[in-house]
C-alpha atoms as a PDB file:
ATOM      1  CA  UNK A   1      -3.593  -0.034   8.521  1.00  0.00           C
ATOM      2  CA  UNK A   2      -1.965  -2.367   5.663  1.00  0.00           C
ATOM      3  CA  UNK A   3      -3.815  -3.175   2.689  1.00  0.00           C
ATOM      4  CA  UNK A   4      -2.920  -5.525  -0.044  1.00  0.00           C
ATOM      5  CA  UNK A   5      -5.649  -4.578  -2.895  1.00  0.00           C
ATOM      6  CA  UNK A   6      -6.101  -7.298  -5.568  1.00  0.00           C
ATOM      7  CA  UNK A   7      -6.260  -6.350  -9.143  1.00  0.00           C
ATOM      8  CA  UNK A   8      -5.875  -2.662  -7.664  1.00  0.00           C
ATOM      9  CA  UNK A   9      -4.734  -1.270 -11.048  1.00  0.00           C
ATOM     10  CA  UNK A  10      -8.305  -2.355 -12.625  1.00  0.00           C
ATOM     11  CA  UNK A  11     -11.243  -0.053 -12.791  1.00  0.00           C
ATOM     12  CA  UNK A  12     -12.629  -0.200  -9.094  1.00  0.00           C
ATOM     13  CA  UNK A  13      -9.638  -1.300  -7.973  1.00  0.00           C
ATOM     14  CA  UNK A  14      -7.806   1.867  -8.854  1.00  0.00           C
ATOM     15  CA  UNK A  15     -10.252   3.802  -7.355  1.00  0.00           C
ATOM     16  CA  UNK A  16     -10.480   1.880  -4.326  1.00  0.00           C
ATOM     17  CA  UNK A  17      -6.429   2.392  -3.763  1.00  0.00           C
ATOM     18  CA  UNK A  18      -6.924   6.072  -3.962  1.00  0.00           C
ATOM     19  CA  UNK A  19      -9.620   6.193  -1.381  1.00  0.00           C
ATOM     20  CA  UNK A  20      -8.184   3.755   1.049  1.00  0.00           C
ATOM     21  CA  UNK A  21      -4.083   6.478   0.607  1.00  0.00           C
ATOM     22  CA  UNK A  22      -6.519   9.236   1.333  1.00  0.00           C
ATOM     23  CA  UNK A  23      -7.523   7.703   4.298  1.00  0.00           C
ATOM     24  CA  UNK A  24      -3.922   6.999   5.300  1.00  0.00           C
ATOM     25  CA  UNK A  25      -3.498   3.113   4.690  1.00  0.00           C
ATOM     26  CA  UNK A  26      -0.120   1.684   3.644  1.00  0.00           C
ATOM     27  CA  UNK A  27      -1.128   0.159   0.823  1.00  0.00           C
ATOM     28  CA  UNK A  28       0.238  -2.678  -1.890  1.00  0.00           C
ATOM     29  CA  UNK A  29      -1.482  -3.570  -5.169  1.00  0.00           C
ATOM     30  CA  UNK A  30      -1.517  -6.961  -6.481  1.00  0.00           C
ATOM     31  CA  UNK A  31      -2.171  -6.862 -10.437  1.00  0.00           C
ATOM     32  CA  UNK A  32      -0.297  -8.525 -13.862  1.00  0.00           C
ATOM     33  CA  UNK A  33      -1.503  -5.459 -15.520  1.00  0.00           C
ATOM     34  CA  UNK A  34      -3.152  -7.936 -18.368  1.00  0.00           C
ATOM     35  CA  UNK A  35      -5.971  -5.489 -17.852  1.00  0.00           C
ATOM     36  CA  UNK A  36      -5.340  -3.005 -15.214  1.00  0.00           C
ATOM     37  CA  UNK A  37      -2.799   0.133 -16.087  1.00  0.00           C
ATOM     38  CA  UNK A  38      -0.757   1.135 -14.513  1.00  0.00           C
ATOM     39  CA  UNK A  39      -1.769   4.620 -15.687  1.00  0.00           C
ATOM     40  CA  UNK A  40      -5.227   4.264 -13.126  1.00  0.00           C
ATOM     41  CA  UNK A  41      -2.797   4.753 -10.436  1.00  0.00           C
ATOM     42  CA  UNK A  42      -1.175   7.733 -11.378  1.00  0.00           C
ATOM     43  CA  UNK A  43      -2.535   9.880  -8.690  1.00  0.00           C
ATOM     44  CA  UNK A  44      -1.150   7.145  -6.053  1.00  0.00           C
ATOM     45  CA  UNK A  45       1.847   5.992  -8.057  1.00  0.00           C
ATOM     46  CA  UNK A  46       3.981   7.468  -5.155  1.00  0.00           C
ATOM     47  CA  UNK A  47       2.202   6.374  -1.567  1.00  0.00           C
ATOM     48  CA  UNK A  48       1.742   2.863  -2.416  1.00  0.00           C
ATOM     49  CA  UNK A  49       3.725  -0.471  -3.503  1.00  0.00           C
ATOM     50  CA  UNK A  50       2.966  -2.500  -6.565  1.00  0.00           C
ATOM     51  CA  UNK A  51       3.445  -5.598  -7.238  1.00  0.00           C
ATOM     52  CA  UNK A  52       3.246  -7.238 -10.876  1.00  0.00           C
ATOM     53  CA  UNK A  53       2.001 -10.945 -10.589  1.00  0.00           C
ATOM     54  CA  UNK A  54      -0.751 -13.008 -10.471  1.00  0.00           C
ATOM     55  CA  UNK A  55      -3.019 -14.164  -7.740  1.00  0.00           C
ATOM     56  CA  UNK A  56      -2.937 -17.982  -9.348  1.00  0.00           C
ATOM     57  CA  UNK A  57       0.143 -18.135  -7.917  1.00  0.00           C
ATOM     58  CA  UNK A  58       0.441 -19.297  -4.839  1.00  0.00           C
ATOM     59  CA  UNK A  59       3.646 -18.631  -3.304  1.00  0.00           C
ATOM     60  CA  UNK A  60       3.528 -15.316  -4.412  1.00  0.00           C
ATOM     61  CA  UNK A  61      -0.337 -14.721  -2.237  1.00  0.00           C
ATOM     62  CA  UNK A  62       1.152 -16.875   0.883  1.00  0.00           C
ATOM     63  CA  UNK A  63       4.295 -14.259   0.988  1.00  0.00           C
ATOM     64  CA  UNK A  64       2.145 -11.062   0.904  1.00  0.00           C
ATOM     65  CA  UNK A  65      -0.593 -11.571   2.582  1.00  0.00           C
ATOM     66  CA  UNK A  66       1.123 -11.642   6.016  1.00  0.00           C
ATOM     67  CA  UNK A  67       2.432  -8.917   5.359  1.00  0.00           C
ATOM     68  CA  UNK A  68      -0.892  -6.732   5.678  1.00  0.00           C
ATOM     69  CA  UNK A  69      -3.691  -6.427   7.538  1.00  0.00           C
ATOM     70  CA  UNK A  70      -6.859  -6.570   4.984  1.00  0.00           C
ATOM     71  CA  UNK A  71      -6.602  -8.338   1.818  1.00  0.00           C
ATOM     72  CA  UNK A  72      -9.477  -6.754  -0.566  1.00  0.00           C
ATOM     73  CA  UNK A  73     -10.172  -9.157  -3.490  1.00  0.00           C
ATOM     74  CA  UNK A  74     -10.739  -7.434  -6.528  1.00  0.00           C
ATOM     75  CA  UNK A  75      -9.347  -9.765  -9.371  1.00  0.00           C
ATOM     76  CA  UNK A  76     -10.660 -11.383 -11.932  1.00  0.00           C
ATOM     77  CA  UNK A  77     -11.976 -11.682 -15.712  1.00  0.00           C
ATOM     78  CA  UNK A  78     -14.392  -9.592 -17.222  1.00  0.00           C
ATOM     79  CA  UNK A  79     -18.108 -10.787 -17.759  1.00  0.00           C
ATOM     80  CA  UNK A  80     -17.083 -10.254 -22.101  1.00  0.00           C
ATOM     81  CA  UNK A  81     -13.609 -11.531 -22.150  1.00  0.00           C
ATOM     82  CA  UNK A  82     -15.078 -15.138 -19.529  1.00  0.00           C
ATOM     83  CA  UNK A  83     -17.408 -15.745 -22.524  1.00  0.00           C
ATOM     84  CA  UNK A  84     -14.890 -15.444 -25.209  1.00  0.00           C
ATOM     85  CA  UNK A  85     -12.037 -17.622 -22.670  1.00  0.00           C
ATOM     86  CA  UNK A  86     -13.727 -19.289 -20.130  1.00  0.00           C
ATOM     87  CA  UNK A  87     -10.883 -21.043 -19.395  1.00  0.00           C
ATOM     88  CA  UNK A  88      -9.286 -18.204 -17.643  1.00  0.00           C
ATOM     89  CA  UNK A  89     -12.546 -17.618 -15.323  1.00  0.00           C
ATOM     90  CA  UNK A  90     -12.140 -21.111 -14.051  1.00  0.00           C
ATOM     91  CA  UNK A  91      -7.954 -20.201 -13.454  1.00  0.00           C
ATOM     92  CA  UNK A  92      -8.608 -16.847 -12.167  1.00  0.00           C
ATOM     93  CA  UNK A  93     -11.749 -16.099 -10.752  1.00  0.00           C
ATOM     94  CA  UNK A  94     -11.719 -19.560  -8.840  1.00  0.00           C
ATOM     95  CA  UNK A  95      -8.294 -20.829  -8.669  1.00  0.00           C
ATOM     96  CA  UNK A  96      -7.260 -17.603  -7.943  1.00  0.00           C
ATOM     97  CA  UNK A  97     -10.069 -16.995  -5.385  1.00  0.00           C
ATOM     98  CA  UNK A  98      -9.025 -20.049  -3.500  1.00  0.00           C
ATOM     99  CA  UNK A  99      -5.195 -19.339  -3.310  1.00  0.00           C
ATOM    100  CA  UNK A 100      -6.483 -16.009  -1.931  1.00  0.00           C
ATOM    101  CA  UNK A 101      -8.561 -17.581   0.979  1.00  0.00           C
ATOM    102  CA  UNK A 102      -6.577 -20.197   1.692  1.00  0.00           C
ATOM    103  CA  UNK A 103      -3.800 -17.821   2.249  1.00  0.00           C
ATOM    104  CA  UNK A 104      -5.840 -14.915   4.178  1.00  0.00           C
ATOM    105  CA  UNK A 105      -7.092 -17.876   6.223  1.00  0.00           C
ATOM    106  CA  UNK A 106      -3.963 -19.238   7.183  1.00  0.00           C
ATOM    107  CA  UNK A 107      -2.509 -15.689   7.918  1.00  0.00           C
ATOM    108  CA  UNK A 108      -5.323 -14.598  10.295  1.00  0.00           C
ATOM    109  CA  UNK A 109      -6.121 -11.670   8.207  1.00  0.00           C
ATOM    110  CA  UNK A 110      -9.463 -10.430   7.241  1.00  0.00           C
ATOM    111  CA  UNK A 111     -11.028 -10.614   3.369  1.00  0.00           C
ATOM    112  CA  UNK A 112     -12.934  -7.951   1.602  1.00  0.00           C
ATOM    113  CA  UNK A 113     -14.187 -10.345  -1.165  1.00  0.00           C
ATOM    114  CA  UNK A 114     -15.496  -8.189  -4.010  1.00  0.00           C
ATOM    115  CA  UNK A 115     -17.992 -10.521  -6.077  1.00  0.00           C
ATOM    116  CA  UNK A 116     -20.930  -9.253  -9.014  1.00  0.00           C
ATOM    117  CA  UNK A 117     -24.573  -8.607  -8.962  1.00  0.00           C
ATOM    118  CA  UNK A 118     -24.305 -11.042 -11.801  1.00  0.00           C
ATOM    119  CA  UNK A 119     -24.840 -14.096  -9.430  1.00  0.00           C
ATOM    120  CA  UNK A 120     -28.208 -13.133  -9.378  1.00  0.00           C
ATOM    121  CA  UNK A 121     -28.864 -13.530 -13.387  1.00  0.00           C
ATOM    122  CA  UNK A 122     -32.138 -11.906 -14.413  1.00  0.00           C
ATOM    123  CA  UNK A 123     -34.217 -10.150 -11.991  1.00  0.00           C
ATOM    124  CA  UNK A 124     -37.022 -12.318 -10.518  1.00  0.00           C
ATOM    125  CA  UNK A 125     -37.731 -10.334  -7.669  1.00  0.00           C
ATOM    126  CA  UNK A 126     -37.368  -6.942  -7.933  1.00  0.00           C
ATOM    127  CA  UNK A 127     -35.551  -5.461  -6.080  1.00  0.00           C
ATOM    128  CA  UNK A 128     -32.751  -7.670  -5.726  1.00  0.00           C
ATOM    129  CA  UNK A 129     -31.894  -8.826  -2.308  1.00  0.00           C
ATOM    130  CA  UNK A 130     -29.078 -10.744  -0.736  1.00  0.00           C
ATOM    131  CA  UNK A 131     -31.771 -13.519  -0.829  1.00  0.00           C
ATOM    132  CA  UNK A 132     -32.808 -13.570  -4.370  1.00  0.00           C
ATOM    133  CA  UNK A 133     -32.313 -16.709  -6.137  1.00  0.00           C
ATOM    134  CA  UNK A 134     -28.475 -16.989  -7.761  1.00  0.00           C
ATOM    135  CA  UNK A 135     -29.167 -18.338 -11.369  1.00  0.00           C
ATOM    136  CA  UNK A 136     -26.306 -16.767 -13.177  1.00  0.00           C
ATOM    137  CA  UNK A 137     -26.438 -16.718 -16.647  1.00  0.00           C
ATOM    138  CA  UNK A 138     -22.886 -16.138 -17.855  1.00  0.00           C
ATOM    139  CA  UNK A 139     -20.068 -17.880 -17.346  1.00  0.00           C
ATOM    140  CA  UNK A 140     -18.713 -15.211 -15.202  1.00  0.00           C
ATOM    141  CA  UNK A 141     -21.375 -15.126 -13.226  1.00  0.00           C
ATOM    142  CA  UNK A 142     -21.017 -18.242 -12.733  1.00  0.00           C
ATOM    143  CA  UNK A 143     -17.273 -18.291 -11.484  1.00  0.00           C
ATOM    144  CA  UNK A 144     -18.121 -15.073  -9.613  1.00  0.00           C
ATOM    145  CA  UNK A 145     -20.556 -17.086  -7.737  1.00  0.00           C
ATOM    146  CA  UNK A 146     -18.189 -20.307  -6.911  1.00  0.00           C
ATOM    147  CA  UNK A 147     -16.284 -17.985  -5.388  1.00  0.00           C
ATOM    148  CA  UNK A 148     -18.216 -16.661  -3.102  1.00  0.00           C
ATOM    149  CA  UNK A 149     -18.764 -20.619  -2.178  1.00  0.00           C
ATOM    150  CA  UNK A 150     -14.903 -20.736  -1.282  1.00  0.00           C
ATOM    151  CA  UNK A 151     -15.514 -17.785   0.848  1.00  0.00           C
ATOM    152  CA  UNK A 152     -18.412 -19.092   2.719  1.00  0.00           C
ATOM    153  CA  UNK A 153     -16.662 -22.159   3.347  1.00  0.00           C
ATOM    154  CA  UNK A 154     -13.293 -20.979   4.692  1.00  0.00           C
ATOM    155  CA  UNK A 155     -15.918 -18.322   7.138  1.00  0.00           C
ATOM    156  CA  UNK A 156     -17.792 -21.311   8.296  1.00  0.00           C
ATOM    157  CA  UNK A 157     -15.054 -24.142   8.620  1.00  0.00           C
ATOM    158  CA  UNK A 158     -12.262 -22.673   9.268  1.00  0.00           C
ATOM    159  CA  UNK A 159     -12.675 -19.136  10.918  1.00  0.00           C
ATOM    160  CA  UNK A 160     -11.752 -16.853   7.991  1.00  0.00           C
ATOM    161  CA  UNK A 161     -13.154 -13.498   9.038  1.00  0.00           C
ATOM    162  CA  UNK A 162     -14.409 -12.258   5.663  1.00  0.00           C
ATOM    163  CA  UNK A 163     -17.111 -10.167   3.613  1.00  0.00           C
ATOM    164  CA  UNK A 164     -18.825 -10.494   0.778  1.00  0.00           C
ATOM    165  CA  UNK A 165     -19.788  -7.502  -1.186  1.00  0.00           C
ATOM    166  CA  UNK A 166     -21.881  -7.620  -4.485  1.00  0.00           C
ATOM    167  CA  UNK A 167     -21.820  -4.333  -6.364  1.00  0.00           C
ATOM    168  CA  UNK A 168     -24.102  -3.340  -9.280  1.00  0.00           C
ATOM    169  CA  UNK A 169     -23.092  -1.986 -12.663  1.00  0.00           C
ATOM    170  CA  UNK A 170     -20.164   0.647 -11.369  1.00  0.00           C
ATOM    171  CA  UNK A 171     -19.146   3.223 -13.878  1.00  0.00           C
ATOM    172  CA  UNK A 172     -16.752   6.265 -13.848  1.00  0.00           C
ATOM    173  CA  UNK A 173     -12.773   7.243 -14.289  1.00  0.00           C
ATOM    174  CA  UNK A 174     -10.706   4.185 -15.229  1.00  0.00           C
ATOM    175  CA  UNK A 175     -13.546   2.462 -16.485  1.00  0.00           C
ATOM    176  CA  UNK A 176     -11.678  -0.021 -19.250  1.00  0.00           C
ATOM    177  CA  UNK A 177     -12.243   1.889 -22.594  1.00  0.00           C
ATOM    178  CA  UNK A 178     -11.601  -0.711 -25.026  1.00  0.00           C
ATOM    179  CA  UNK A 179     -13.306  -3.399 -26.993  1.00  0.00           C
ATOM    180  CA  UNK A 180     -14.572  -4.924 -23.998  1.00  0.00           C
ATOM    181  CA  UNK A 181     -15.702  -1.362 -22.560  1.00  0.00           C
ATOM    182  CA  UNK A 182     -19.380  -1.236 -20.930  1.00  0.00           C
ATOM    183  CA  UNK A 183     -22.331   0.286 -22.114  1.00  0.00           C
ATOM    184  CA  UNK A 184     -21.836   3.959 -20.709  1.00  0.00           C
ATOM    185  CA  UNK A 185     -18.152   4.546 -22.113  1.00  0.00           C
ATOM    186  CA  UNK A 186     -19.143   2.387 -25.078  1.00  0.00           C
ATOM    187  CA  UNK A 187     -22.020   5.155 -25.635  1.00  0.00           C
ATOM    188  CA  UNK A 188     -20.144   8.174 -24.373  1.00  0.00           C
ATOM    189  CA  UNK A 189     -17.351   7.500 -27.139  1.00  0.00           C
ATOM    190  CA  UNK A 190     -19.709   6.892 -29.719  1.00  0.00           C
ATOM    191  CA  UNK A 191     -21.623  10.739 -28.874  1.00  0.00           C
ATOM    192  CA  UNK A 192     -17.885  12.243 -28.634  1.00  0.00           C
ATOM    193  CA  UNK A 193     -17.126  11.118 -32.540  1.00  0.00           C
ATOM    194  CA  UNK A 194     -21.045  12.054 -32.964  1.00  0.00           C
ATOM    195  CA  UNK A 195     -21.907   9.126 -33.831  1.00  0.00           C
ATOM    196  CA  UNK A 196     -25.522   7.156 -33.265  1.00  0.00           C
ATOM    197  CA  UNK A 197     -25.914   4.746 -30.164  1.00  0.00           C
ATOM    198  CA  UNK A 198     -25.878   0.899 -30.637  1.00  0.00           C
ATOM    199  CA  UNK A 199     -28.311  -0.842 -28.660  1.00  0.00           C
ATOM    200  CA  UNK A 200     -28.751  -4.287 -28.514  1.00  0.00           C
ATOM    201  CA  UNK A 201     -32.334  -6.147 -28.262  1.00  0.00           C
ATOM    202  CA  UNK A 202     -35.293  -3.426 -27.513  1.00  0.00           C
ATOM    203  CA  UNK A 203     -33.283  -1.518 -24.911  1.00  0.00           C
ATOM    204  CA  UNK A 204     -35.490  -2.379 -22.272  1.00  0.00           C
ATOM    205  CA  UNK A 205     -32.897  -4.278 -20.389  1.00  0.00           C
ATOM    206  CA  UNK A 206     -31.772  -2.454 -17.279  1.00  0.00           C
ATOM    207  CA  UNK A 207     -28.917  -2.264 -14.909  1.00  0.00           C
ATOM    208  CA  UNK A 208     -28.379  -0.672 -11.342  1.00  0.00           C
ATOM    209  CA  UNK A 209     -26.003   1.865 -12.461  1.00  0.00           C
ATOM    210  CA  UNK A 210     -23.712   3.246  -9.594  1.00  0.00           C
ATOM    211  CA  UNK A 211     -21.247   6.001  -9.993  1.00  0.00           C
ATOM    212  CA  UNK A 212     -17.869   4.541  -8.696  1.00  0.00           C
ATOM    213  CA  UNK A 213     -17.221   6.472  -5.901  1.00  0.00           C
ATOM    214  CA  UNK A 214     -20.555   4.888  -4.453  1.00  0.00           C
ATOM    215  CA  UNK A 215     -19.300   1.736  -4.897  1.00  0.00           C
ATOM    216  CA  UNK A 216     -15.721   2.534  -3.166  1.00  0.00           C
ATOM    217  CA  UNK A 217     -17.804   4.049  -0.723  1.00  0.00           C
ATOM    218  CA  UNK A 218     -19.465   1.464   0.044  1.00  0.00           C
ATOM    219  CA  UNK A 219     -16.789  -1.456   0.169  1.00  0.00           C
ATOM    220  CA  UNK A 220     -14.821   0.539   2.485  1.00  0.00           C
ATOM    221  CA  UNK A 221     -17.673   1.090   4.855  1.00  0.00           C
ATOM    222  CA  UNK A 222     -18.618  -2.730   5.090  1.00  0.00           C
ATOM    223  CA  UNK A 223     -14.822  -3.626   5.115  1.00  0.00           C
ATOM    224  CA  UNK A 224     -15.629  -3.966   9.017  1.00  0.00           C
ATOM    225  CA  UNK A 225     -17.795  -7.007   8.531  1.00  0.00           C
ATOM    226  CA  UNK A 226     -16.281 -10.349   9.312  1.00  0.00           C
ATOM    227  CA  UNK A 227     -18.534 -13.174   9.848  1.00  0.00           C
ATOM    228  CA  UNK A 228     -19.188 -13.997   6.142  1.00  0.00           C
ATOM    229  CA  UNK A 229     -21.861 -11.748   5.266  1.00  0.00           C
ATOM    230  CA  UNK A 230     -23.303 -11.069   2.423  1.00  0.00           C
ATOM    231  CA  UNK A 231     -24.147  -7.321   0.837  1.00  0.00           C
ATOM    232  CA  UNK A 232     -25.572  -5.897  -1.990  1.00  0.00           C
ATOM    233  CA  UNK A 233     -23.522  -1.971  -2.843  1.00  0.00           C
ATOM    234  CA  UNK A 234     -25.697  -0.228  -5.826  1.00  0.00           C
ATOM    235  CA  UNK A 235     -28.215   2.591  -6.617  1.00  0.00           C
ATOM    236  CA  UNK A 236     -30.957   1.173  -5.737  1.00  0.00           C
ATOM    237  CA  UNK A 237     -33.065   1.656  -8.620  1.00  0.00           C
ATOM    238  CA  UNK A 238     -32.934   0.077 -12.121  1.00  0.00           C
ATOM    239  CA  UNK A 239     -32.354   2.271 -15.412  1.00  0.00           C
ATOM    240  CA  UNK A 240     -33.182   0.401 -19.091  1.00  0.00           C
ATOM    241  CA  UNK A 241     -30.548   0.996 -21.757  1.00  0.00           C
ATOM    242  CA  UNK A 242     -33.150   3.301 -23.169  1.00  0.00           C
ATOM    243  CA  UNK A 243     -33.445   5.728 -20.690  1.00  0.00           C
ATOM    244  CA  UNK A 244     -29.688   5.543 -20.363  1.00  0.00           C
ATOM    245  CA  UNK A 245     -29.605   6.461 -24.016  1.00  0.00           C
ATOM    246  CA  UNK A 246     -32.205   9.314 -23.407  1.00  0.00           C
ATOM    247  CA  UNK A 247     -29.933  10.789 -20.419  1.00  0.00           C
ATOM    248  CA  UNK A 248     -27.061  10.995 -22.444  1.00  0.00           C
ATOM    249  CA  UNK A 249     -28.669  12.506 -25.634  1.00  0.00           C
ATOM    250  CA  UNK A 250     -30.186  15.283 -23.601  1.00  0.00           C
ATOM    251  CA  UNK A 251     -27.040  16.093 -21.961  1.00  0.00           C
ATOM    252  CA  UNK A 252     -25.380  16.297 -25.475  1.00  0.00           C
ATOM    253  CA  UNK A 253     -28.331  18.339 -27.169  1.00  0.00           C
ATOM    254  CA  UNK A 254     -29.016  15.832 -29.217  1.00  0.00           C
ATOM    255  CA  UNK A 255     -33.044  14.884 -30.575  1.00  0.00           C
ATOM    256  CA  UNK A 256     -33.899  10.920 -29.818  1.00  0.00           C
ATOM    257  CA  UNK A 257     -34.704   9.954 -33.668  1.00  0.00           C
ATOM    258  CA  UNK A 258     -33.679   6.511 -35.603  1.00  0.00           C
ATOM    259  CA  UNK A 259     -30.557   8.853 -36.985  1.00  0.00           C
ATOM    260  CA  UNK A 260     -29.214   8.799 -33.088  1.00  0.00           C
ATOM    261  CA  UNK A 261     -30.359   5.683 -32.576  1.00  0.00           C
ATOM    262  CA  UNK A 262     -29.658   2.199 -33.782  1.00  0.00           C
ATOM    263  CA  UNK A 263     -31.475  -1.045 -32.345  1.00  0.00           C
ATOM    264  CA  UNK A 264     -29.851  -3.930 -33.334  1.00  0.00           C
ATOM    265  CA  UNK A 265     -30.354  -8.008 -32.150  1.00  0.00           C
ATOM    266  CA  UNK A 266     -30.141  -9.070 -28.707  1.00  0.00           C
ATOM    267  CA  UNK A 267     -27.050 -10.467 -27.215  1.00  0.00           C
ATOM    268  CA  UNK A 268     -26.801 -13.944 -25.845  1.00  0.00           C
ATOM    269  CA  UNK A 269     -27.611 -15.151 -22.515  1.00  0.00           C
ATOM    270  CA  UNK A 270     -27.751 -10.957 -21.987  1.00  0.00           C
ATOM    271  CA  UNK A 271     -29.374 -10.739 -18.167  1.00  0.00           C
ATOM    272  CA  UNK A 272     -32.467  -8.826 -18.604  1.00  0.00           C
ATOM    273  CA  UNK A 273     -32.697  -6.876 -15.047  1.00  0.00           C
ATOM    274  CA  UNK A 274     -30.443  -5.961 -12.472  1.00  0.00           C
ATOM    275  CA  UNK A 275     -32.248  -3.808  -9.195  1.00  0.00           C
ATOM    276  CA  UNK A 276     -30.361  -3.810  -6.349  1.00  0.00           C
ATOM    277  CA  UNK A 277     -32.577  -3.899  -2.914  1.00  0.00           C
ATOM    278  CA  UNK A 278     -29.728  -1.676  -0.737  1.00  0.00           C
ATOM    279  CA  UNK A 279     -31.741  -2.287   2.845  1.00  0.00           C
ATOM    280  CA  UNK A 280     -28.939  -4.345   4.340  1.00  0.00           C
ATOM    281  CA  UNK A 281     -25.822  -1.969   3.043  1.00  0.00           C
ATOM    282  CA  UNK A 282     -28.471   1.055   4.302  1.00  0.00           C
ATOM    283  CA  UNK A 283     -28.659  -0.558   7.920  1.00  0.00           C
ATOM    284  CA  UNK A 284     -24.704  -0.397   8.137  1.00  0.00           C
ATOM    285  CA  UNK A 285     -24.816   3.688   6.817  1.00  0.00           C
ATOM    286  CA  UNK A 286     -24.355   2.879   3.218  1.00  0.00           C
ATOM    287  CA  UNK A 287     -26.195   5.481   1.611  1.00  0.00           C
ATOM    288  CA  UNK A 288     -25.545   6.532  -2.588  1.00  0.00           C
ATOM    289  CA  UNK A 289     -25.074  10.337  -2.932  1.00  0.00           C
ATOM    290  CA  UNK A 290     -24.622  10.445  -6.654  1.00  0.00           C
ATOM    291  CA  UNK A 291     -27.601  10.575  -9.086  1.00  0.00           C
ATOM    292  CA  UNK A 292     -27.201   9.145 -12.673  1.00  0.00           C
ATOM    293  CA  UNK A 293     -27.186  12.370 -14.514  1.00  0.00           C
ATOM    294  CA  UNK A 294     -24.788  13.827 -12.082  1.00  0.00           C
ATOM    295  CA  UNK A 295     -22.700  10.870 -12.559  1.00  0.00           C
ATOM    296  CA  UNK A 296     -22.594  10.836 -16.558  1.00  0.00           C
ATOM    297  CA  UNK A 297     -21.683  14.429 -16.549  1.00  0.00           C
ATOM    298  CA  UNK A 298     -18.750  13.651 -14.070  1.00  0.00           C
ATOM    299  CA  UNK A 299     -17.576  10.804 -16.132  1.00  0.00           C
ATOM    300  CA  UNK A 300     -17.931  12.561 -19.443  1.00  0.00           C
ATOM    301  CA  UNK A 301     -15.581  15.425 -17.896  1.00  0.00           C
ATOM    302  CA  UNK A 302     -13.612  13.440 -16.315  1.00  0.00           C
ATOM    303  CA  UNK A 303     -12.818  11.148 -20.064  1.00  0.00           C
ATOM    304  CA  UNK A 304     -12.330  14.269 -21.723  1.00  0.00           C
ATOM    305  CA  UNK A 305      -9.671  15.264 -19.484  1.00  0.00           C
ATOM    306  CA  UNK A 306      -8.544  12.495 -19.588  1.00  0.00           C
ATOM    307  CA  UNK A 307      -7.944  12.394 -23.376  1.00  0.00           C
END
């Protein structure tokens, strides 16, 4: 099997291209490395093709997309860096989206469309499923969401055999460890230079926090779908910031106090609750094998061996 992977060099993307070599696919990774490394494919470097350019252009999508048999769709810009430039989430995450569709379309190949729990916005039902009102409140969210729409409508008007899968709050090796880093590396750096947590608004926010190889898991296992479906890949259970925090200081001995601690104000337009409702991805065999504590402790391993 021939897979062109999409921002592969990114954080699931990386992980994704390792799984699908192990599993003996010839595969080629789309990415302009503006914020995938090439470093994340390290352990592949060898088995697969890379490709530096971008999916916004066009040509580039309609001459290697034929050339494989499963496109999986992984680019685009971050939730942090789509509120700071939203510009680029209308260029990327939608034009880029389309040019992606269009061309899978037109090639008779099939698209694993990787999209966000952050359609959703704020929990309303809980738990989350495929069904729950879409009310995004970011501007990613947003774009994440109007792509899905071009997805929908190449599946319904013009026979594009696609899925869509929307996974929760991954975390673990590759994760982007930088200024626009999420909450569990931001966190696990701050505890390895001993210094207190940061948590914004009363830490009762929550997230459905799925260790990576879950969430690779579960792409490739739906990557059979084809008739536009949607599906939800996370835990299955929500975790607040503050029991995050408590997880963490335990497994680094340290007491929960106001020294180890820091609350500060709320961010904007911050979705409150994200709880995935995993029935559908469960009916297909999905099924998450790693806890949250088991999943921190390979992560913080993995970073320091990785430093």
């Amino acid at each position: 099997m021939k897979s062109l992977v999409t921002g592969g060099a990114g954080f699931v993307g990386s992980n994704l291209v390792k799984k699908l070599v192990e599993q003996g696919d010839e595969v080629t990774v789309l990415d302009n490395f503006s914020i995938g490394k090439i470093e994340n494919l390290s352990e592949s470097i060898n088995d697969i093709q890379i490709i530096e350019g971008d999916v916004c252009d066009m040509n580039l999508v309609k001459e290697l997309i034929p050339k494989n048999d499963k496109v999986f769709h992984l680019v685009a810009q971050c939730l942090v860096m789509c509120n700071s430039t939203p510009t680029l989430a209308t260029d990327v995450n939608l034009g880029g989206t389309f040019n992606i569709c269009y061309a899978t379309c037109k090639s008779h190949k099939k698209l694993i469309h990787i999209s966000s729990s952050e359609v959703y916005g704020s929990c309303q039902i809980s738990p989350m499923a495929e069904n729950h009102p879409t009310e995004p409140q970011s501007i990613y969210g947003l774009s994440k969401l109007m792509g899905e729409q071009y997805v929908k409508f190449f599946n319904k008007y013009y026979g594009l055999r696609a899925v869509i899968v929307r996974p929760f709050n991954a975390y673990g090796p590759n994760h982007r460890n930088d200024q626009y880093a999420a909450v569990i590396t931001a966190f696990i750096n701050r505890l390895e230079k001993n210094e207190p947590l940061i948590i914004e608004g009363d830490g009762e926010q929550s997230r459905d926090f799925t260790y990576v190889s879950d969430t690779v898991n579960g792409i490739l296992l739906l990557s059979t779908l084809e008739n536009g479906e949607v599906v939800n890949i996370g835990n299955g259970y929500a975790t607040t910031i503050n029991d995050l925090a408590s997880t963490l200081l335990k497994i680094y001995g340290k007491e929960e106090n106001k020294e180890n601690v820091i609350y500060t104000k709320p961010r904007i337009n911050n979705v409150f609750k994200l709880e995935s409702d995993i029935k559908l991805a469960n009916s297909y065999g999905y099924k998450p094998t790693v806890s949250l504590e088991e999943g921190l402790i390979k992560y913080i391993s993995w970073l320091r061996n990785d430093k």
